[in-house]
């Protein structure tokens, strides 16, 4: 399956799924059409969409983990800088005789 075709399916699936979710409270004719459209997708198409969504979720989790590690490094650097500044201030006070 080509990437473009798969992207189009994902986009249409997102629209269909969103419409079907919204219509579950009050069944409108468009909601029923969306549910019917979802039902028309083959199992293979649904599995492909699920796999793509899972890959995207995994990618986002990995990116979140990477950003969390970067944030922790920034916190560590900030703590280190604050400690250095405290040491420098203490040394200056000693040198200045305060």
PDB file of C-alpha atoms in Angstrom, residues 35-67:
ATOM      1  CA  UNK A  35     -20.478   4.299  11.230  1.00  0.00           C
ATOM      2  CA  UNK A  36     -21.455   2.527   8.032  1.00  0.00           C
ATOM      3  CA  UNK A  37     -18.325   3.850   6.319  1.00  0.00           C
ATOM      4  CA  UNK A  38     -16.190   2.543   9.174  1.00  0.00           C
ATOM      5  CA  UNK A  39     -17.880  -0.827   8.913  1.00  0.00           C
ATOM      6  CA  UNK A  40     -17.068  -0.909   5.188  1.00  0.00           C
ATOM      7  CA  UNK A  41     -13.329  -0.843   5.881  1.00  0.00           C
ATOM      8  CA  UNK A  42     -11.801  -4.276   5.615  1.00  0.00           C
ATOM      9  CA  UNK A  43     -10.154  -5.926   8.570  1.00  0.00           C
ATOM     10  CA  UNK A  44      -6.813  -5.482   6.839  1.00  0.00           C
ATOM     11  CA  UNK A  45      -7.422  -1.749   6.400  1.00  0.00           C
ATOM     12  CA  UNK A  46      -8.450  -1.411  10.037  1.00  0.00           C
ATOM     13  CA  UNK A  47      -5.386  -3.354  11.173  1.00  0.00           C
ATOM     14  CA  UNK A  48      -3.139  -1.170   9.005  1.00  0.00           C
ATOM     15  CA  UNK A  49      -4.677   1.930  10.569  1.00  0.00           C
ATOM     16  CA  UNK A  50      -4.239   0.475  14.046  1.00  0.00           C
ATOM     17  CA  UNK A  51      -0.599  -0.370  13.324  1.00  0.00           C
ATOM     18  CA  UNK A  52       0.023   3.149  12.007  1.00  0.00           C
ATOM     19  CA  UNK A  53      -1.617   4.710  15.060  1.00  0.00           C
ATOM     20  CA  UNK A  54       0.407   2.437  17.358  1.00  0.00           C
ATOM     21  CA  UNK A  55       3.642   3.410  15.601  1.00  0.00           C
ATOM     22  CA  UNK A  56       2.739   7.076  15.984  1.00  0.00           C
ATOM     23  CA  UNK A  57       1.959   6.568  19.686  1.00  0.00           C
ATOM     24  CA  UNK A  58       5.312   4.800  20.144  1.00  0.00           C
ATOM     25  CA  UNK A  59       7.093   7.635  18.344  1.00  0.00           C
ATOM     26  CA  UNK A  60       5.402  10.197  20.573  1.00  0.00           C
ATOM     27  CA  UNK A  61       6.291   8.209  23.706  1.00  0.00           C
ATOM     28  CA  UNK A  62       9.944   8.062  22.623  1.00  0.00           C
ATOM     29  CA  UNK A  63       9.947  11.793  21.894  1.00  0.00           C
ATOM     30  CA  UNK A  64       8.363  12.462  25.292  1.00  0.00           C
ATOM     31  CA  UNK A  65      11.042  10.352  26.979  1.00  0.00           C
ATOM     32  CA  UNK A  66      13.813  12.191  25.108  1.00  0.00           C
ATOM     33  CA  UNK A  67      12.366  15.569  26.056  1.00  0.00           C
TER      34      UNK A  67
END
